[in-house]
PDB file of C-alpha atoms in Angstrom:
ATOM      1  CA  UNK A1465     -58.944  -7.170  11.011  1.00 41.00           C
ATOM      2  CA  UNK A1466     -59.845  -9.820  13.661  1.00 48.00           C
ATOM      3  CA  UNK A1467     -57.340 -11.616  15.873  1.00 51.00           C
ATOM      4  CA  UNK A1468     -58.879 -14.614  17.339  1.00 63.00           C
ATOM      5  CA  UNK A1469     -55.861 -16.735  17.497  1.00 83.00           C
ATOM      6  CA  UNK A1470     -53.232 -16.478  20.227  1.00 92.00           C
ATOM      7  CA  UNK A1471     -50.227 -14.503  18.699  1.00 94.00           C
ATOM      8  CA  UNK A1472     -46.860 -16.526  18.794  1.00 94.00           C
ATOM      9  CA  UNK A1473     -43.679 -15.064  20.964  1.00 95.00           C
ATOM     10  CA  UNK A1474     -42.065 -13.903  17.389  1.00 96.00           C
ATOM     11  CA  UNK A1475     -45.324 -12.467  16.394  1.00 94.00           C
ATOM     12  CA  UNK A1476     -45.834 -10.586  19.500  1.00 94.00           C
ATOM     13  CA  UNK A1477     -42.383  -8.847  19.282  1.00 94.00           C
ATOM     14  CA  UNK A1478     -42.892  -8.176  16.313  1.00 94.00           C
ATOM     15  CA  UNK A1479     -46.070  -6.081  16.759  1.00 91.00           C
ATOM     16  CA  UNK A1480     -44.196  -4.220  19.815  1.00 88.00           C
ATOM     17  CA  UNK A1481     -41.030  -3.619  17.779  1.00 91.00           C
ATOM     18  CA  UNK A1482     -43.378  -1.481  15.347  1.00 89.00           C
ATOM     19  CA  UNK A1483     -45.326   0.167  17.742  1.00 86.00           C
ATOM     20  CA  UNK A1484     -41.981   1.056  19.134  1.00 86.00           C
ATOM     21  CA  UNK A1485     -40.494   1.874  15.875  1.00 90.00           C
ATOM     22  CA  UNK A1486     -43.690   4.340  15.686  1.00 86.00           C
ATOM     23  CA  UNK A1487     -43.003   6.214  18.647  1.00 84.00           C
ATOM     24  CA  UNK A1488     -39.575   6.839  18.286  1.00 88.00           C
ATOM     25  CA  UNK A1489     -40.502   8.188  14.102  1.00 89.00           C
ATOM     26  CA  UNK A1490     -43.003  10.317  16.143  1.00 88.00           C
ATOM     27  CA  UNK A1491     -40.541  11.464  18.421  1.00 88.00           C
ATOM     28  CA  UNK A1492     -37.642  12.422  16.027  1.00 91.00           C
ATOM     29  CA  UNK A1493     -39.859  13.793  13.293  1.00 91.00           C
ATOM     30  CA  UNK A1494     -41.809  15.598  16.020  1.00 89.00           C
ATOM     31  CA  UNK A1495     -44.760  14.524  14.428  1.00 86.00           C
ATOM     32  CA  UNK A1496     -47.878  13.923  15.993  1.00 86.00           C
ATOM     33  CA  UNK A1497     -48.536  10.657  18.263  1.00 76.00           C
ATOM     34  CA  UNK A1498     -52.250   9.110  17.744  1.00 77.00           C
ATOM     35  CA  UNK A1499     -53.682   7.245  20.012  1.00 73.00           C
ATOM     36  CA  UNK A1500     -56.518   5.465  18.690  1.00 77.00           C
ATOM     37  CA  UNK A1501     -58.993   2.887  20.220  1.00 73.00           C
ATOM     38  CA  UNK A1502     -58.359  -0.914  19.458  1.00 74.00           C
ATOM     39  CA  UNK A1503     -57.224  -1.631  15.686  1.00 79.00           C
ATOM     40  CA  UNK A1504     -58.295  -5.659  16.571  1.00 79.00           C
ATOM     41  CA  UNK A1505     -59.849  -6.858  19.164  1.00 81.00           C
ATOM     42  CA  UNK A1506     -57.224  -8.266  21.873  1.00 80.00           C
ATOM     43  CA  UNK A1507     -54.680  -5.793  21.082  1.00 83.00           C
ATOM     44  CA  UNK A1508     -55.159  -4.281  24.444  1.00 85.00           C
ATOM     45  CA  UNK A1509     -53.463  -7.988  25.492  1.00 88.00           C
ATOM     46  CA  UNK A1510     -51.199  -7.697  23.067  1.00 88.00           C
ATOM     47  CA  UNK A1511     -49.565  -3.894  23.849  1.00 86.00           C
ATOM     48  CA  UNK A1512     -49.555  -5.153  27.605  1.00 89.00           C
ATOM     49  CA  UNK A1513     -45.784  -4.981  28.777  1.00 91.00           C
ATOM     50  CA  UNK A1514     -46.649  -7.827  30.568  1.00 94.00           C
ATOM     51  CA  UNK A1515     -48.006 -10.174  27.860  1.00 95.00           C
ATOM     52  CA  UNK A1516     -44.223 -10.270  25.893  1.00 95.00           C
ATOM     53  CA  UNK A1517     -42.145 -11.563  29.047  1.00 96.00           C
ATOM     54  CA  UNK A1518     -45.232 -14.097  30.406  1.00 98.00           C
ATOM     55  CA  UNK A1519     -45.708 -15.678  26.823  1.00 97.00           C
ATOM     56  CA  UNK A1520     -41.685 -15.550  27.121  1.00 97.00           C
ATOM     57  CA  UNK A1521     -41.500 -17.654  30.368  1.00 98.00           C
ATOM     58  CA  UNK A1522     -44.335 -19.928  29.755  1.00 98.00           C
ATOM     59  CA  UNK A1523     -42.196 -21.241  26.750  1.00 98.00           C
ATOM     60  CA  UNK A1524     -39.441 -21.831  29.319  1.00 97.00           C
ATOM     61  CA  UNK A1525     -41.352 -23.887  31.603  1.00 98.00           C
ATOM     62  CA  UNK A1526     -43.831 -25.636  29.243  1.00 97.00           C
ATOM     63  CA  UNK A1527     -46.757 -24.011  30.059  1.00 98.00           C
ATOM     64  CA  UNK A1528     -49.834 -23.548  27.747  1.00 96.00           C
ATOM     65  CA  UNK A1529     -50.011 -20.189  25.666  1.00 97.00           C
ATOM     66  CA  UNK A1530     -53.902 -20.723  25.913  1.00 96.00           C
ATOM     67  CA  UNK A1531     -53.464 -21.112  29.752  1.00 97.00           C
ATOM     68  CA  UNK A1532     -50.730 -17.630  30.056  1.00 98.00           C
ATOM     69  CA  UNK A1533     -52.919 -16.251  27.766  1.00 97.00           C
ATOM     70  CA  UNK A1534     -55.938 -15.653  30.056  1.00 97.00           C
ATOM     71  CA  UNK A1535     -53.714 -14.470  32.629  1.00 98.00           C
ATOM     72  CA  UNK A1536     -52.674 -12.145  30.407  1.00 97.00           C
ATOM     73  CA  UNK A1537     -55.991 -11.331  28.833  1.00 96.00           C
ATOM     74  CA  UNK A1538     -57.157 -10.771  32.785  1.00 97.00           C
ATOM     75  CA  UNK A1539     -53.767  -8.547  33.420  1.00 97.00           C
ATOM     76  CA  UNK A1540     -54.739  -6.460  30.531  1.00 94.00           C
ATOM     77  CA  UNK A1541     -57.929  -5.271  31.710  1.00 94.00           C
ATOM     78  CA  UNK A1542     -56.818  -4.313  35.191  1.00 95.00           C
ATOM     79  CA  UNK A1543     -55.986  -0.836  35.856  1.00 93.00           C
ATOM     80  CA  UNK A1544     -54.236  -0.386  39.197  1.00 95.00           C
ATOM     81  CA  UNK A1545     -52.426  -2.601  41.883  1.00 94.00           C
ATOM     82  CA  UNK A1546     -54.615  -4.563  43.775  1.00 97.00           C
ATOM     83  CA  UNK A1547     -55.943  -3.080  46.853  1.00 96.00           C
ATOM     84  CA  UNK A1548     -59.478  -4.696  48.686  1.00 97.00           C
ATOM     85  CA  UNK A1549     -59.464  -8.315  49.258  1.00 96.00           C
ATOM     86  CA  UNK A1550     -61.775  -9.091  46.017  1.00 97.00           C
ATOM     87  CA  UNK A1551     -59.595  -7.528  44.096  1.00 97.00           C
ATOM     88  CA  UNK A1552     -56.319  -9.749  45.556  1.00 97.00           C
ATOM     89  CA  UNK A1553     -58.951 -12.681  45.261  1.00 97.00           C
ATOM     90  CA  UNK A1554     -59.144 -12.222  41.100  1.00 97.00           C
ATOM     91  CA  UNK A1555     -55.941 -14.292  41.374  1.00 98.00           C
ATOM     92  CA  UNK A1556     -57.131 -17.220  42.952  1.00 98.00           C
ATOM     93  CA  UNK A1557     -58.442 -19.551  40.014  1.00 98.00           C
ATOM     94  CA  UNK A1558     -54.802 -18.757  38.250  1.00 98.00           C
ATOM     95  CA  UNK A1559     -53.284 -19.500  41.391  1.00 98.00           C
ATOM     96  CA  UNK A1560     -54.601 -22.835  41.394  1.00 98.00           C
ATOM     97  CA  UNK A1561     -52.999 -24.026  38.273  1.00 98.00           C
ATOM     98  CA  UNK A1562     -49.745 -25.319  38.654  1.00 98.00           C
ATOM     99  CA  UNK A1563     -47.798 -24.632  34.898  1.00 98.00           C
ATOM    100  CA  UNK A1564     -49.608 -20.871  35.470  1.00 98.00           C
ATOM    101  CA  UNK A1565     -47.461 -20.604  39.070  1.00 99.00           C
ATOM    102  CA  UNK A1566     -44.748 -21.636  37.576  1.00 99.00           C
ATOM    103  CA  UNK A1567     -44.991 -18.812  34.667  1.00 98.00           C
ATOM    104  CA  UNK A1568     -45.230 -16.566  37.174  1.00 98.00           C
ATOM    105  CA  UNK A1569     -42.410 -17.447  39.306  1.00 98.00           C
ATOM    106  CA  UNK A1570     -40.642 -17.405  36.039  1.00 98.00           C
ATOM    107  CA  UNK A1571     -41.857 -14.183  34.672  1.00 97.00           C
ATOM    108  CA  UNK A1572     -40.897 -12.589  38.819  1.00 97.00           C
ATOM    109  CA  UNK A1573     -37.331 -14.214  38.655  1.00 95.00           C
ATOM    110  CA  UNK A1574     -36.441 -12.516  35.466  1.00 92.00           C
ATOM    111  CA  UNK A1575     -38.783  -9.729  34.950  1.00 87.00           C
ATOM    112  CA  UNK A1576     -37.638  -6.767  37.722  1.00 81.00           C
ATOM    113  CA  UNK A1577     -38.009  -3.278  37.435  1.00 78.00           C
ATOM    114  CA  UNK A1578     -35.512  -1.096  37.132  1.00 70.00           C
ATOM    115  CA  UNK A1579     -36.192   0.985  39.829  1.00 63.00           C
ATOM    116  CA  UNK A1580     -35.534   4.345  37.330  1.00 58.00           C
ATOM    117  CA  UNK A1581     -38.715   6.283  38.763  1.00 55.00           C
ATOM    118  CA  UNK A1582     -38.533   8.251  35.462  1.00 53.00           C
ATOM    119  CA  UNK A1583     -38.671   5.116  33.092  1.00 47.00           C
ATOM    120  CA  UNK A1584     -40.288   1.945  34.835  1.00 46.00           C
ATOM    121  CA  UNK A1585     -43.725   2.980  34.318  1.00 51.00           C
ATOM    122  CA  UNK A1586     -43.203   3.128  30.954  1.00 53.00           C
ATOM    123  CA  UNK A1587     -41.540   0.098  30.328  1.00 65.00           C
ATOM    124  CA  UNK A1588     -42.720  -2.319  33.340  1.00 77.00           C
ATOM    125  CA  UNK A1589     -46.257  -3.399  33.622  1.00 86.00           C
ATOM    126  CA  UNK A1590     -46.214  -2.724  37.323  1.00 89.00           C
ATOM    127  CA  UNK A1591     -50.385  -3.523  37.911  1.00 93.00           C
ATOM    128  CA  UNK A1592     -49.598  -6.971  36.949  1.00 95.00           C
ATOM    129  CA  UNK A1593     -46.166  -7.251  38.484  1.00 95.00           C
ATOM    130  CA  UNK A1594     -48.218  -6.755  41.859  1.00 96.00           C
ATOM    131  CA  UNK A1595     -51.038  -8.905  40.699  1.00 97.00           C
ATOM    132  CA  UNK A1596     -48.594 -11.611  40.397  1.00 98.00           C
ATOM    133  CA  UNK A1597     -47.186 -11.166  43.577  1.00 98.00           C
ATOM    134  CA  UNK A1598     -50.972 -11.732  44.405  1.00 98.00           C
ATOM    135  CA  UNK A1599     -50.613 -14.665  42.901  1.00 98.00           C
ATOM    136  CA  UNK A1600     -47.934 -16.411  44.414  1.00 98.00           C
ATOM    137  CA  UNK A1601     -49.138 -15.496  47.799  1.00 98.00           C
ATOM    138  CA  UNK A1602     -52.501 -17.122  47.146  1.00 98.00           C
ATOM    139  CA  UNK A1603     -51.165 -20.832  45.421  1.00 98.00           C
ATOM    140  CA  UNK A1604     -50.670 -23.872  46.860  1.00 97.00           C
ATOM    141  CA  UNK A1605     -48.926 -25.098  44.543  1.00 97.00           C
ATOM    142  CA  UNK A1606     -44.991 -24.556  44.704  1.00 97.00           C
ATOM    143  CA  UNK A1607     -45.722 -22.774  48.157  1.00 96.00           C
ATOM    144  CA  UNK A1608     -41.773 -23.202  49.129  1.00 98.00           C
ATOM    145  CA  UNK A1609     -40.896 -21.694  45.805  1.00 98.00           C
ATOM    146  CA  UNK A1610     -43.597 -18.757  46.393  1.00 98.00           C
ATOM    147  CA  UNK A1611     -42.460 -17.895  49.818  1.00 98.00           C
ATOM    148  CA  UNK A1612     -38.651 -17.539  48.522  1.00 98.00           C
ATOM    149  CA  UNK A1613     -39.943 -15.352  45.649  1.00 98.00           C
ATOM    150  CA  UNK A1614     -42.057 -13.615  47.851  1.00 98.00           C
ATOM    151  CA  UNK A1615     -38.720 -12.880  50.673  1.00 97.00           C
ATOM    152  CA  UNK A1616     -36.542 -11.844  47.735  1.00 96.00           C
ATOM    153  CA  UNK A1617     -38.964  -9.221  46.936  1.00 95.00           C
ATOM    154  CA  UNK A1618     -39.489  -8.190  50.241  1.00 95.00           C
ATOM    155  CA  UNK A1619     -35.348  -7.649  50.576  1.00 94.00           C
ATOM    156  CA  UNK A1620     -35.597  -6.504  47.486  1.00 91.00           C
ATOM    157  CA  UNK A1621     -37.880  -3.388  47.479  1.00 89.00           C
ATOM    158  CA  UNK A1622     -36.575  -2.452  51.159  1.00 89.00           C
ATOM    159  CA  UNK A1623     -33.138  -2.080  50.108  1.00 89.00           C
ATOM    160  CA  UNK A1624     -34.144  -0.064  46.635  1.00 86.00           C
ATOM    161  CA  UNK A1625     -37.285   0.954  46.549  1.00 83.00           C
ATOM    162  CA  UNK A1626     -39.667   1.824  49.762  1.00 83.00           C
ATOM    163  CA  UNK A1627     -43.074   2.844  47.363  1.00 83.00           C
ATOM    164  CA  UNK A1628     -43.152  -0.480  46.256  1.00 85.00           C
ATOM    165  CA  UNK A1629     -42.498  -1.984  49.623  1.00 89.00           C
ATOM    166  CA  UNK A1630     -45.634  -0.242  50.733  1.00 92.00           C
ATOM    167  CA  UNK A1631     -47.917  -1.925  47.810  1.00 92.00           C
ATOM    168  CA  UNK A1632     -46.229  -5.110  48.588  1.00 94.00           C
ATOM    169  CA  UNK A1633     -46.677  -4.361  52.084  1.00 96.00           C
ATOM    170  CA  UNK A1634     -50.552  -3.894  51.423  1.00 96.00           C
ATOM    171  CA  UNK A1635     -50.216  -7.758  50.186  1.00 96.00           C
ATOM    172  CA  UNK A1636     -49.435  -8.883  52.973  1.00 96.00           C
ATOM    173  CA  UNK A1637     -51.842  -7.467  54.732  1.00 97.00           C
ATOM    174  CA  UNK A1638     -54.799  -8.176  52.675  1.00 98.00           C
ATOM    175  CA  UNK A1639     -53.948 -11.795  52.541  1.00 97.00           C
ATOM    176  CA  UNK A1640     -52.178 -11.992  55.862  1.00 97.00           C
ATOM    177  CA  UNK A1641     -55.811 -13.806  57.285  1.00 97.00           C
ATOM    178  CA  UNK A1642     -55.994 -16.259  54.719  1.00 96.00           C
ATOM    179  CA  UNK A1643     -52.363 -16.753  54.312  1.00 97.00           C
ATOM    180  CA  UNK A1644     -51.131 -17.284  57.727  1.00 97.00           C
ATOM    181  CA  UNK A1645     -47.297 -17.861  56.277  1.00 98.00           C
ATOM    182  CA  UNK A1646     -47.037 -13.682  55.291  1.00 97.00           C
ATOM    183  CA  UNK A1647     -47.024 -12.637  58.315  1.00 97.00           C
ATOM    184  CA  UNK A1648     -43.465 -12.513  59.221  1.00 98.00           C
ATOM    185  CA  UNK A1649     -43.372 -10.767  56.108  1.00 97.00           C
ATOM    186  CA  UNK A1650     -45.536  -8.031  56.960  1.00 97.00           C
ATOM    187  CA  UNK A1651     -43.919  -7.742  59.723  1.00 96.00           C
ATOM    188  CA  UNK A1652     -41.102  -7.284  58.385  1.00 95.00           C
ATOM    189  CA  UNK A1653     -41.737  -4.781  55.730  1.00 94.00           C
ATOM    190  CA  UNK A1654     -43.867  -2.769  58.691  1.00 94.00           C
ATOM    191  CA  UNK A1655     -40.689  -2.200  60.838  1.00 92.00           C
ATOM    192  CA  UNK A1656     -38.718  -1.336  57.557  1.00 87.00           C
ATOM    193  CA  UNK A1657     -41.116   0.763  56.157  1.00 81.00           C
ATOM    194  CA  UNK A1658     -41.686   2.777  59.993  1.00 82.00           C
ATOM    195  CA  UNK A1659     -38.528   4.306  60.182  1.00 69.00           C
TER     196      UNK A1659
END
């Protein structure tokens, strides 16, 4: 069963609400949860958290599915926050393409964890939360718009959630030398996250 085409919103939903509607059979009947490799190839992409709300929010702004859906096929491979410069620097051709920035400001504005330590790693995508903060701190593109999405998370995560001020606080100093306009907001996030 091969999947070369890009799956619609209503089509992706769809394959989540079953997956979901799987899990919660397995739970109730207490029967036994598979996990399998790959039934297609792509469905990695496809049972990314992140894929749903970025096809969701490129719709909203007009973007290209075949544009979100490299980011999203790149997301999907990644398997931890970013943390050495080359791995921050996998960002920069998306970062350079202006209706990708503005899926990704999209996606940040309405897509925020919960901040339920029990829950958000199961239902947030939190490797490619942070590697769209990467993101926005490496475009040119909509820089204004970047920086205020950038300040609202750094408010954001001191007031509920320090953890995630530290990885965001590892942004800032990764890209800090390249990206001369983070540093008040490593600065910031340095005094917050001292005391």
């Amino acid at each position: 069963m091969a999947r070369k085409k890009i799956p619609s919103i209503d089509e992706l939903r769809d394959y989540r609400e079953k997956q979901e509607a799987y899990l919660q059979d397995c739970i109730k009947n207490h029967k036994t949860f598979v996990i399998t490799g790959p039934k297609f190839q792509g469905e990695n992409i496809w049972v990314a958290k992140s894929t749903l709300p970025l096809m969701e929010a490129a719709k909203e702004v007009g973007a290209s599915f075949e544009e979100i859906w490299q980011l999203c096929r790149k997301l999907a491979t990644l398997t931890h926050a970013p943390i050495t410069k080359k791995e921050y620097e996998r960002m920069i051709p998306f970062s350079k393409k202006p209706h990708t920035v503005d899926t990704v400001l999209q996606f940040l504005e309405t897509n925020i964890p919960q901040y339920n330590h029990k829950r958000h790693c199961l239902d947030f995508d939190i490797v490619a939360y942070f590697y769209c903060y990467a993101l926005i701190s490496l475009s040119d593109y909509r820089q204004e718009d970047c920086q205020k999405q950038l300040w609202y998370a750094v408010d954001d995560f001191m007031e509920r959630d320090r953890n995630m001020a530290m990885v965001l606080l590892r942004n800032m100093k990764v890209l800090e030398p390249i990206r001369p306009f983070l540093t008040p907001m490593k600065e910031k996030l340095e005094k917050a996250t001292e005391s």
